[in-house]
Structures are given as structure tokens and as C-alpha cells.
Coordinates of C-alpha atoms and ligand atoms in Angstrom, one line a residue:
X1 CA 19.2 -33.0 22.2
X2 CA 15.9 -32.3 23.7
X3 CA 13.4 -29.6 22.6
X4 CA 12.7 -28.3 26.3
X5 CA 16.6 -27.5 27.0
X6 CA 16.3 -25.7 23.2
X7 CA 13.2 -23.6 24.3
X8 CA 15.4 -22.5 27.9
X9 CA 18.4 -21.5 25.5
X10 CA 16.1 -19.5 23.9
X11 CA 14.5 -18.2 26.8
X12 CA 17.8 -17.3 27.8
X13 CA 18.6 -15.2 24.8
X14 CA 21.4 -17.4 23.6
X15 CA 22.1 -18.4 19.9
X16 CA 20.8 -21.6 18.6
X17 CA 23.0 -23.7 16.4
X18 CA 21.5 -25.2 12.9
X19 CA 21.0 -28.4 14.4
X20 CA 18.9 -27.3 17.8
X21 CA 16.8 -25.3 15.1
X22 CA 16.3 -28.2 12.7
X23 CA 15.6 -30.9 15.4
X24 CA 13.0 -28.1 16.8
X25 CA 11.0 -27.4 13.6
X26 CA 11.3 -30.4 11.5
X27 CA 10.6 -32.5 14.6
X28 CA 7.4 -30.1 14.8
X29 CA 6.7 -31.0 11.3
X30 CA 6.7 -34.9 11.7
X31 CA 4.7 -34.6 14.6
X32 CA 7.2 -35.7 17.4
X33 CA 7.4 -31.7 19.1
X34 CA 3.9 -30.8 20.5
X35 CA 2.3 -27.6 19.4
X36 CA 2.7 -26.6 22.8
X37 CA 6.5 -26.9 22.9
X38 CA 6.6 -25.0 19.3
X39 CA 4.2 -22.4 20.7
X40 CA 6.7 -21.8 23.7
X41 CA 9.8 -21.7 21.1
X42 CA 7.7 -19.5 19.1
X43 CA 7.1 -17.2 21.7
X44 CA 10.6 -17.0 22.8
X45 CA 11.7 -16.4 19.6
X46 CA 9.1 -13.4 19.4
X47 CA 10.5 -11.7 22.7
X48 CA 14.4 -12.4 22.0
X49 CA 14.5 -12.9 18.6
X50 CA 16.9 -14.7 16.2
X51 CA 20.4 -12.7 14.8
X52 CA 21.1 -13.0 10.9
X53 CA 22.4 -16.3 10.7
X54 CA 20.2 -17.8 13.1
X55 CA 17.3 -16.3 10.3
X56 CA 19.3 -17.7 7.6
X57 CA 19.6 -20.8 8.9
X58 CA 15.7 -21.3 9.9
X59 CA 15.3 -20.3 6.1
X60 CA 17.0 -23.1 5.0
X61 CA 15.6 -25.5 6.8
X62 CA 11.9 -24.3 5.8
X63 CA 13.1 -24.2 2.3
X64 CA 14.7 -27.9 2.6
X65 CA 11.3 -28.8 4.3
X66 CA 10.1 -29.3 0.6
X67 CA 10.5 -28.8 -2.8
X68 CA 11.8 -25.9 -5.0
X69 CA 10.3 -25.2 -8.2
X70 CA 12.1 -24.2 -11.6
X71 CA 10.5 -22.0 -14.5
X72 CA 11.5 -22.6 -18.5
X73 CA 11.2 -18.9 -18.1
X74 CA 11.7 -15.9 -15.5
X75 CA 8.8 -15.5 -13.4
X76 CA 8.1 -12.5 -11.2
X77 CA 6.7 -13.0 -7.4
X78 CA 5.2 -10.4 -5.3
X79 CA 4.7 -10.2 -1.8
X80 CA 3.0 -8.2 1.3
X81 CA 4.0 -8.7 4.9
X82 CA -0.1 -8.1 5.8
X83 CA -2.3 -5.3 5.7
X84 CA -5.6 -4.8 6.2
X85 CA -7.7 -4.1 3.0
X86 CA -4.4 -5.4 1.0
X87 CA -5.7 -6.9 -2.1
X88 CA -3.2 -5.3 -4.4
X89 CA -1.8 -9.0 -5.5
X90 CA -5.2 -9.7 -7.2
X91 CA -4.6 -6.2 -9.0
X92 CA -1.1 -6.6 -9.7
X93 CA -1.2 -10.3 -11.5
X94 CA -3.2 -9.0 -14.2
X95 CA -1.6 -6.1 -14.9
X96 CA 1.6 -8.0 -15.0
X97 CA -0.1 -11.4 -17.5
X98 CA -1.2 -8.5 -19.3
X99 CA 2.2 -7.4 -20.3
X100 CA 3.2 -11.1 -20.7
X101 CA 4.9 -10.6 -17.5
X102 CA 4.6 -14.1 -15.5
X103 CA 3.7 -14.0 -11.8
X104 CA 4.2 -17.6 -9.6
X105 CA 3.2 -17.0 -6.7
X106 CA 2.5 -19.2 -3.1
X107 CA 0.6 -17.0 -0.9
X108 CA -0.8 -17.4 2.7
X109 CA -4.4 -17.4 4.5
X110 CA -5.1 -14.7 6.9
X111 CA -2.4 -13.6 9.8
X112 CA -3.7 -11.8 12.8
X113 CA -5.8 -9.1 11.7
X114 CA -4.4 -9.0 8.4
X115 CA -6.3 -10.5 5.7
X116 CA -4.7 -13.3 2.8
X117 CA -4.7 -13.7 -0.6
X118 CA -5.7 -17.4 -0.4
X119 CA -9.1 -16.6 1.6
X120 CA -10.0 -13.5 -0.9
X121 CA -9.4 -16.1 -3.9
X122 CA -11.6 -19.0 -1.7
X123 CA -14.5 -16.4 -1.4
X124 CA -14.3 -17.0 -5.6
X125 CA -16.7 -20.7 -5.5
X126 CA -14.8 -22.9 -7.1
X127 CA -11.1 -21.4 -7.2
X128 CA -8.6 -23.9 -6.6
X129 CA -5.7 -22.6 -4.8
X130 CA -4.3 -26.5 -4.0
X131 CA -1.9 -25.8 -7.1
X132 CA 0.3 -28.9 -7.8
X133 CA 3.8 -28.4 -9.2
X134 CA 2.5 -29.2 -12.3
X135 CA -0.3 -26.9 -12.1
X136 CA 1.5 -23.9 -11.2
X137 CA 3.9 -24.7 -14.5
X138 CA 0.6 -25.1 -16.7
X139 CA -0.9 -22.0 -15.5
X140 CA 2.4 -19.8 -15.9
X141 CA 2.0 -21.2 -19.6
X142 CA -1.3 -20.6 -20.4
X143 CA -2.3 -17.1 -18.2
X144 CA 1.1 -16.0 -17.2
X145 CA -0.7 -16.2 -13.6
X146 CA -0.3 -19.5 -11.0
X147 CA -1.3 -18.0 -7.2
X148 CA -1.7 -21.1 -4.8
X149 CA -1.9 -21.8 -0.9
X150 CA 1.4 -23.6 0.8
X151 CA 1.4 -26.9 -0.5
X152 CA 2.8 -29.9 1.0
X153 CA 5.6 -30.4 -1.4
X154 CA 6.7 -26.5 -1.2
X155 CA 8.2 -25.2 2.4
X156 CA 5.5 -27.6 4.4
X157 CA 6.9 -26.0 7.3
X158 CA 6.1 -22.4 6.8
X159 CA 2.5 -24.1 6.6
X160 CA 2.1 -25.4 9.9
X161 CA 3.9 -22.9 11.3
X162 CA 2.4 -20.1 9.8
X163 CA -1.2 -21.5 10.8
X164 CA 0.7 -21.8 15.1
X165 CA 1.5 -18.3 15.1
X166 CA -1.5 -17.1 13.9
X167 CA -3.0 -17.9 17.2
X168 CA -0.4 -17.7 19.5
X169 CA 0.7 -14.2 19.3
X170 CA 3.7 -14.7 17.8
X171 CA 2.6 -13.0 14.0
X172 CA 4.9 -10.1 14.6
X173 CA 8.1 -11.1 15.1
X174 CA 11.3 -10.0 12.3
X175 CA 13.0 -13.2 11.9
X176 CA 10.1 -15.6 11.9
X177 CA 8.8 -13.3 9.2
X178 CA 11.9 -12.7 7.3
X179 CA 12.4 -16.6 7.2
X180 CA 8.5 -17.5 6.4
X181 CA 8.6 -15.3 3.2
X182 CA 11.9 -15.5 1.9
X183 CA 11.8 -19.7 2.0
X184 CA 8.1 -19.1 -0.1
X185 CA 9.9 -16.9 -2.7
X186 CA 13.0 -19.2 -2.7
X187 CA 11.4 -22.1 -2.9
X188 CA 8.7 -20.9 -5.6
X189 CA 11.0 -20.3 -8.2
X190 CA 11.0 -16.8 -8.7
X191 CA 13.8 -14.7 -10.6
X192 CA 12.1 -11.0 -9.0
X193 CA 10.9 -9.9 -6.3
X194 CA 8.9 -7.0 -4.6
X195 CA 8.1 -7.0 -1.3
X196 CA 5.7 -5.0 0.0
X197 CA 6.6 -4.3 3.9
X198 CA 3.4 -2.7 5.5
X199 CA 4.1 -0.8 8.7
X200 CA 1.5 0.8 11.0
X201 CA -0.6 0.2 13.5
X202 CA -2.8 -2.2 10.7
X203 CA 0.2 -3.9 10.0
X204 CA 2.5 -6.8 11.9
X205 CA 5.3 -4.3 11.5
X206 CA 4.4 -1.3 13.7
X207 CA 7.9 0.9 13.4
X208 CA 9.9 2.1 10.7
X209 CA 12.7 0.7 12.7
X210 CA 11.7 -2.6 12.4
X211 CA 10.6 -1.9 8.5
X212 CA 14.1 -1.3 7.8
X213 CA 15.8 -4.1 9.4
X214 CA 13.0 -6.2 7.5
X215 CA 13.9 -4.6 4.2
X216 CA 17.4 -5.0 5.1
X217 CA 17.3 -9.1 6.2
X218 CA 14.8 -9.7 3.2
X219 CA 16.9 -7.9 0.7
X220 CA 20.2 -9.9 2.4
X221 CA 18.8 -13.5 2.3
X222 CA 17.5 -12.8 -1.3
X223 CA 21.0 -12.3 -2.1
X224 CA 22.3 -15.3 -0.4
X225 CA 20.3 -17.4 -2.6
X226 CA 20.8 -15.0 -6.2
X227 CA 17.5 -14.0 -5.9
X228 CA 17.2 -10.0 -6.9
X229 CA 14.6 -8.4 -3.9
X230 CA 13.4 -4.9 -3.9
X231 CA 11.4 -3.7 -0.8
X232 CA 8.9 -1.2 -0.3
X233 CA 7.7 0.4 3.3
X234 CA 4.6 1.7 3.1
X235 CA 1.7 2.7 5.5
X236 CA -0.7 0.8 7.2
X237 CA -2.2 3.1 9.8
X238 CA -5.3 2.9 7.3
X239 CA -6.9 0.3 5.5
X240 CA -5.7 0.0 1.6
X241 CA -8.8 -0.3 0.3
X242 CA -12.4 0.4 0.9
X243 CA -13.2 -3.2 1.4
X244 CA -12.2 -5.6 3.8
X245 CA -13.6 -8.9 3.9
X246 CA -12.6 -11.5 1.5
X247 CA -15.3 -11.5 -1.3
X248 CA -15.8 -7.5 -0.8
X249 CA -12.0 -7.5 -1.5
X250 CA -12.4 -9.0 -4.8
X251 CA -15.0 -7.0 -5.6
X252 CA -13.0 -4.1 -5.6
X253 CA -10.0 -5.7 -7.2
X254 CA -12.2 -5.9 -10.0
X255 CA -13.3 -2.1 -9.7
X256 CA -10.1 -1.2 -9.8
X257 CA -8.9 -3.7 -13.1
X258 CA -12.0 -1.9 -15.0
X259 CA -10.6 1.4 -14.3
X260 CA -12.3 2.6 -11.3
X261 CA -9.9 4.6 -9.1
X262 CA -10.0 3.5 -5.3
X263 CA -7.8 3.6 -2.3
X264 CA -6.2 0.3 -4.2
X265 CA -5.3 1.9 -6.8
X266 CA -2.0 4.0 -6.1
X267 CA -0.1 1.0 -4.3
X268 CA -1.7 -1.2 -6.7
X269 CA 0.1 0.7 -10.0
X270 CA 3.5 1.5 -7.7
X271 CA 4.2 -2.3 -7.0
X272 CA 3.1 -3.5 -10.8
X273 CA 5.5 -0.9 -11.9
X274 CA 8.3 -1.7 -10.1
X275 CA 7.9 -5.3 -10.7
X276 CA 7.4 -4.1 -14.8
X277 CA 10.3 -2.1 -14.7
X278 CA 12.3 -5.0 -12.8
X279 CA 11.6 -7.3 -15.4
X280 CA 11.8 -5.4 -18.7
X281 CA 14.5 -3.5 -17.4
X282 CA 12.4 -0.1 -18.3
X283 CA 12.8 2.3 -15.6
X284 CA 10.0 3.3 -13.0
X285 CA 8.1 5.6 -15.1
X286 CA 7.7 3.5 -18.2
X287 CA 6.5 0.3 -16.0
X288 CA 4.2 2.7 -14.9
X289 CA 2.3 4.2 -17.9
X290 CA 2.1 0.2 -19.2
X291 CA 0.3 -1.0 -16.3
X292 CA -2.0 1.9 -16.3
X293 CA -2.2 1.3 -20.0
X294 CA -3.3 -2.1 -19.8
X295 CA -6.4 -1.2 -17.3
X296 CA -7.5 1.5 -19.3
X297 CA -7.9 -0.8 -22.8
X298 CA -9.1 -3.6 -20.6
X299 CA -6.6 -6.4 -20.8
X300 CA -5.8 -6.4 -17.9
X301 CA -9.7 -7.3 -16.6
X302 CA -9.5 -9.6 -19.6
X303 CA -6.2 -11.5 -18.0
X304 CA -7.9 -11.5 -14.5
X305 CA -10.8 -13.3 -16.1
X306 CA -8.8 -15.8 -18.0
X307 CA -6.5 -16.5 -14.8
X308 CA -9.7 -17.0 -12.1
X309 CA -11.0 -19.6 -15.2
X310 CA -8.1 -20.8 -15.2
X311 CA -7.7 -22.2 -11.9
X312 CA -11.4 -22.9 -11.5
X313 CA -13.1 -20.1 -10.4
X314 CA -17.0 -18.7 -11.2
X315 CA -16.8 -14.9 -10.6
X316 CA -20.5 -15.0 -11.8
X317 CA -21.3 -17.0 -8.1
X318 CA -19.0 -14.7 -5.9
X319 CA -21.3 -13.5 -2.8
X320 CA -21.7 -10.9 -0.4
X321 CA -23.6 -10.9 3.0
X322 CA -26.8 -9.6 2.5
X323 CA -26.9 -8.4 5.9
X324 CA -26.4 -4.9 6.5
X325 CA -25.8 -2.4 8.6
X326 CA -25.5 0.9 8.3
X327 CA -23.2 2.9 10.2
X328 CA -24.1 6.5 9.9
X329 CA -22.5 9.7 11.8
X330 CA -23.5 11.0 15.1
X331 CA -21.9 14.1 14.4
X332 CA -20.7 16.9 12.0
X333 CA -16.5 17.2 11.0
X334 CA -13.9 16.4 9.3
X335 CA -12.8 12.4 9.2
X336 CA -8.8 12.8 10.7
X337 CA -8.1 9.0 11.3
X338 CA -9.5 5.5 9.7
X339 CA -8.3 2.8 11.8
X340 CA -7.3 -0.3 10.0
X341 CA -6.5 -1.6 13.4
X342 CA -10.0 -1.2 14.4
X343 CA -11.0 -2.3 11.1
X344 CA -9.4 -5.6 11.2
X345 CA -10.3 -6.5 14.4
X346 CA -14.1 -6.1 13.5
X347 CA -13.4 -8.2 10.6
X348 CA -12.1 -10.9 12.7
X349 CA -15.0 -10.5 15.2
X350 CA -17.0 -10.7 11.7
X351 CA -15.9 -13.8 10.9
X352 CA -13.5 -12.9 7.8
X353 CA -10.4 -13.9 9.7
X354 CA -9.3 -16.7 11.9
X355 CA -9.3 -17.3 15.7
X356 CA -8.1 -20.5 16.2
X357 CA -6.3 -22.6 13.8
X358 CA -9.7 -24.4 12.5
X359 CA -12.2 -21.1 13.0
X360 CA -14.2 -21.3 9.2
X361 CA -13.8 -17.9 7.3
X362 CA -17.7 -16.1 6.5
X363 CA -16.4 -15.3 2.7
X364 CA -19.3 -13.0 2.5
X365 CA -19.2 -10.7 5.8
X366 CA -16.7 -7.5 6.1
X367 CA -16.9 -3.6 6.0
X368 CA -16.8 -1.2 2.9
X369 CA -16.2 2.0 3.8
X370 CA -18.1 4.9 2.3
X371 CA -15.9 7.6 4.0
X372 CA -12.2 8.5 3.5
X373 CA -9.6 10.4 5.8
X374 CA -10.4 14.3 4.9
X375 CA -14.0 14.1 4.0
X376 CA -16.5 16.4 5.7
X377 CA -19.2 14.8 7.3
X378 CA -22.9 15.8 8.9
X379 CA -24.8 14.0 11.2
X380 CA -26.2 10.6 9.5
X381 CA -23.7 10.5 6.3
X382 CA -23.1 7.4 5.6
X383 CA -19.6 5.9 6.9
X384 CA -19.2 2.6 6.1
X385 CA -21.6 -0.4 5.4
X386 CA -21.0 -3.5 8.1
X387 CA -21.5 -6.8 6.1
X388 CA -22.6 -9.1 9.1
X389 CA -23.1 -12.6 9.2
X390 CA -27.2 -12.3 10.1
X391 CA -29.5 -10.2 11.2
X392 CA -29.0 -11.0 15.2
X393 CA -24.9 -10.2 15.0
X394 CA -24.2 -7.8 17.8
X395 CA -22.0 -5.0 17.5
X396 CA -20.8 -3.4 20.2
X397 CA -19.5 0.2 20.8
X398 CA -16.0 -0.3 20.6
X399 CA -16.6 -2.6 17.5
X400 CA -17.3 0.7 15.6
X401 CA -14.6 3.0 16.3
X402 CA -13.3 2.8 12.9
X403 CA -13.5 6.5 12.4
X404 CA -12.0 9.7 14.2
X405 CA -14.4 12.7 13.5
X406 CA -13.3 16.2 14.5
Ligands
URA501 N1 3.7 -13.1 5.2 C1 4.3 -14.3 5.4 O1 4.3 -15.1 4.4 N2 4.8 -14.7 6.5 C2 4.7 -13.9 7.6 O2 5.2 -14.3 8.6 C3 4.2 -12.6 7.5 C4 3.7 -12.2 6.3

């Protein structure tokens, strides 16, 4: 077998066998396939794609790249396909260790445009997201919360992988998503699962078409291995919350856990729910008023606390740029369109997401919007405040077409 006649089948849009996909990505994994070669398999992939089984059978071999991890007890997981603004896990495990619901969860760095979980916990000094196996188990125990990057031990593969496509245009392809998260979930141990499928033009998944064979593939490889999925599709044409840039994003999280209401908090309460309902086997509505409960008598901020402690974190050092600016109308209307699109880029361009494999993320930089989608505006309101990395960052035109005014 050789990896160059594997990358010409593919090329061709012909079905690879479990073997030509193993010898491809486990060979890229010990270092004898050059991240060129993966790059071009990658990219072949993205343009052909993979059918069903050739997506099952890449899952199994990320999930047999490592470890998989077993509870005492039945854990929830949660997880978002990437959205800009998306900072709903840091709401969400709370809520859940709140109601002495436990959330494992393995969650990624940055994709594209789309911000991660593991970055917005980093922009916490201190917070250790290198869980070991034994950390995750000691943390379920104590907070009813364990949220750590891709380990070595747990689906390696997705890891180097994950970090390729990032920067070789290959982030929005079905399969190679369907198989990156569902070997995470599998592997991580957990019982239930929400998946949270953002779709827009913020989002890796841009049509509902390709939302649904998502939701279907996730919900069918969850099944394969016991493991009881439940999707949601939901928009990404704006950002989710009024933040994005990793510490900004935890700064609203913990608006939103002490009861301020925010674009976060909607999707934030509909996926807890769900997962609450999931879990206790309540319906809908009841998971709903408890996790609305539990922000309004505070245990929830409480369990957010305890959990960042937990895993080493000093909210009380948590830092934003202190470099400003201001961007204020030019004219008088009504806001019709945020872009999230436009948003993310400028984060990138910021410095809060990656652009190669080894760019360093500016914790502190990122855009909090002061304007929503409907709000009148007059020339010099404030829109949004640009959280640059110093005084001399240039922002261009283009940079700032975050809002449509009309
Ligand atoms: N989330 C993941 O874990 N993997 C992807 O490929 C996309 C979103």
C-alpha cells in the first residue's frame, strides 16, 4: 500500500477500504505520512467526501487511536460544530453540576473562524485543560464538571488532525466532522449527548442540507456505538453572543450564570434543558424551569466557581485588552444584518484565532458588540468596541463591516 495511490483513489472519487484509511491516518499519526500527503488526502476528502461506512470506519480508527474512558456514573457531554461567539458550554456545565448533572467533556481549540472552548478556558491564567484520565474522573467526582483539550491518550488522532485542517481548508467537510466528534464523545465516556449543529454563514456548516445529513450521520454513528445523540440545527448567520474573543467570551459566560440576559442566553438554557431533560428523564419544559432556576438562586455561578478552581484557574487574573477602539456609526437606521462571518474573521486578524498550526492566541483582544440586529441607530452610537492587541493595530475598511445599517 502506498499513501500517494490512496490520495489518487480519492481523488478519483472511489471508496477507500478500512485498511487504505488506517495505513493513511495512523501512519500520519506515527509520523511516517508527511503533512503534506495528509493535507492532499484531506483536501480530497473535503471535495469528494467519504459515504457512511467510509465515516464509520475513519471513526473507528480515531477512536482506537487511544483510549476510552468509563464513568462509575452516567455523565452527560455536550457539543458545538463551531460558531462564532459560541460560549454556551461554559454556560451550560454549570447549570448542569448545578443540578448534580455531570458533564465530561474533551473539547477542541479554535477551527477556522470559529472560536474553542479550550482557548476561552486558557484566557483563565492558570486553567489546566491537560486533564489526565484520572483528572477528568476526580473532577466528575468533586464538581460534576471535567472539560479538557485532546489528550494524548484519548483519540490522538483527531488532535493532529484537527490542528491540519485548521489551516488547510479542509474545516468544513461532513464526514471529517462527523468522524472528529463522534470518536471525542465515544471515546470520552459519555452516556448523552447534545450536539449543537451551527449552520450559517458564521458556521462550518453553511446549508440546512448539509445540517441534516450531519444530524442524520451523528445521530447514526451514536447508535452504532449505544450512545443516545440528540441534535440541534441552529443559526449562525450572527454571532451567539456579544463577545468574541476568548477572555471577553468568559466574561459574558459569567454575565449570563449571574443572571444577566444576553444573546447567550436563549441557546444557552435550550441545550442545558435538553441535556436536563435527557438525563432526568423530565420532559423539555421541566429541564427548562431548573436550569433557569439554578441561575436565578446562584448555584449555578457558584458551580462555575468551584469547577474553574477546580482545575486551576484564577478568575480574579482573567484580562482584557486595554486597547480600544471604538467603532461608532456613520449613519442613521435600523441594524438588518450582524455578520458573524465578518466577525470572525476580524477576530482571527485580531489575534483570537489561529493561522497556522503554531500562530499564539492574544487571550485578551476581540469585539463586544454594543448593537443587536433591529436596533435604531444615529450617527456616532456606539456599535461595538474592537479589543486590539496595541495602540498601532491597523484596521482596515473591510475589517469593520460587521454591521448592515439601513
Ligand atoms: N468540532 C469538532 O470537534 N470537530 C470538527 O471537525 C468540527 C467541530
Amino acid at each position: 500500500m502506498n499513501i500517494i495511490d490512496i490520495i489518487n483513489k480519492k481523488r478519483l472519487n472511489q471508496a477507500l477500504t478500512y485498511d487504505e484509511l488506517s495505513y493513511a491516518f495512523n501512519g500520519y499519526l506515527k509520523g511516517d505520512i508527511e503533512d503534506y500527503q495528509m493535507s492532499s488526502l484531506l483536501m480530497a476528502i473535503t471535495i469528494n467526501g467519504l459515504s457512511f461506512d467510509e465515516t464509520y470506519m475513519l471513526t473507528k480508527i480515531f477512536i482506537l487511536s487511544g483510549e476510552r474512558y468509563h464513568f462509575d456514573k452516567k455523565v452527560c457531554d455536550k457539543h458545538s460544530t463551531g460558531g462564532v461567539g459560541d460560549t454556551v458550554t461554559l454556560v451550560i456545565a454549570p447549570i448542569l453540576a448545578a443540578l448534580d448533572v455531570p458533564i465530561a467533556k474533551m473539547s477542541g481549540k479554535g477551527l477556522g473562524i470559529t472560536g474553542g472552548t479550550i482557548d476561552k478556558l486558557e484566557s483563565i491564567p492558570g486553567f489546566n485543560v491537560n486533564l489526565t484520565k484520572k483528572d477528568y474522573i476526580n473532577n466528575i467526582n468533586k464538581c460534576n464538571i471535567a472539560i479538557g483539550a485532546q489528550t494524548s491518550d484519548l483519540v490522538p488522532l483527531d488532535k493532529v488532525i484537527y490542528a491540519l485542517r485548521d489551516v488547510t481548508g479542509t474545516t468544513e467537510s461532513i464526514p471529517l466532522i462527523a468522524s472528529s466528534i463522534m470518536s471525542k464523545k465515544i471515546a470520552s465516556g459519555a452516556s448523552f449527548i447534545v450536539i449543537d449543529i451551527k449552520c450559517g454563514e458564521g458556521a462550518l456548516i453553511k446549508t440546512k442540507d448539509d445540517a441534516n445529513m450531519l444530524s442524520e450521520w451523528l445521530i447514526k454513528l451514536g447508535r452504532r456505538y449505544g450512545v443516545n445523540v440528540k441534535t440541534l440545527i441552529t443559526n449562525m448567520d450572527e454571532p451567539l453572543s456579544n463577545s468574541i474573543g476568548n477572555a471577553l467570551e468568559v466574561v459574558e459566560a459569567i454575565e449570563v450564570l449571574k443572571g444577566k440576559e444576553t444573546r447567550l442566553t436563549k441557546i444557552s438554557l435550550e441545550v442545558a434543558a435538553t441535556l436536563i431533560a435527557a438525563y432526568k428523564g423530565l420532559t423539555y419544559e421541566s429541564g427548562y424551569i431548573l436550569a433557569k432556576k439554578v441561575i436565578n438562586n446562584g448555584s449555578a455561578y457558584k458551580s462555575f466557581e468551584k469547577w474553574i478552581k477546580t482545575q486551576g484557574g484564577d478568575l480574579s487574573k482573567l484580562k482584557v485588552s486595554k486597547y480600544i477602539f471604538h467603532l461608532k456609526s456613520n449613519k442613521e437606521g435600523i441594524i438588518t444584518n450582524v455578520s458573524a462571518l465578518a466577525c470572525g474573521k476580524l477576530s482571527v486578524k485580531l489575534g483570537a484565532g489561529r493561522l497556522t498550526k503554531n500562530s499564539k492566541i492574544d487571550y485578551g483582544v476581540g469585539i463586544k458588540l454594543n448593537k443587536n440586529k433591529g436596533d435604531k441607530v444615529k450617527v456616532g452610537d456606539l456599535l461595538a468596541d474592537i479589543y486590539v492587541p496595541n495602540n498601532d493595530f491597523e484596521l482596515s475598511k473591510e475589517d469593520l463591516k460587521i454591521f448592515t445599517i439601513e
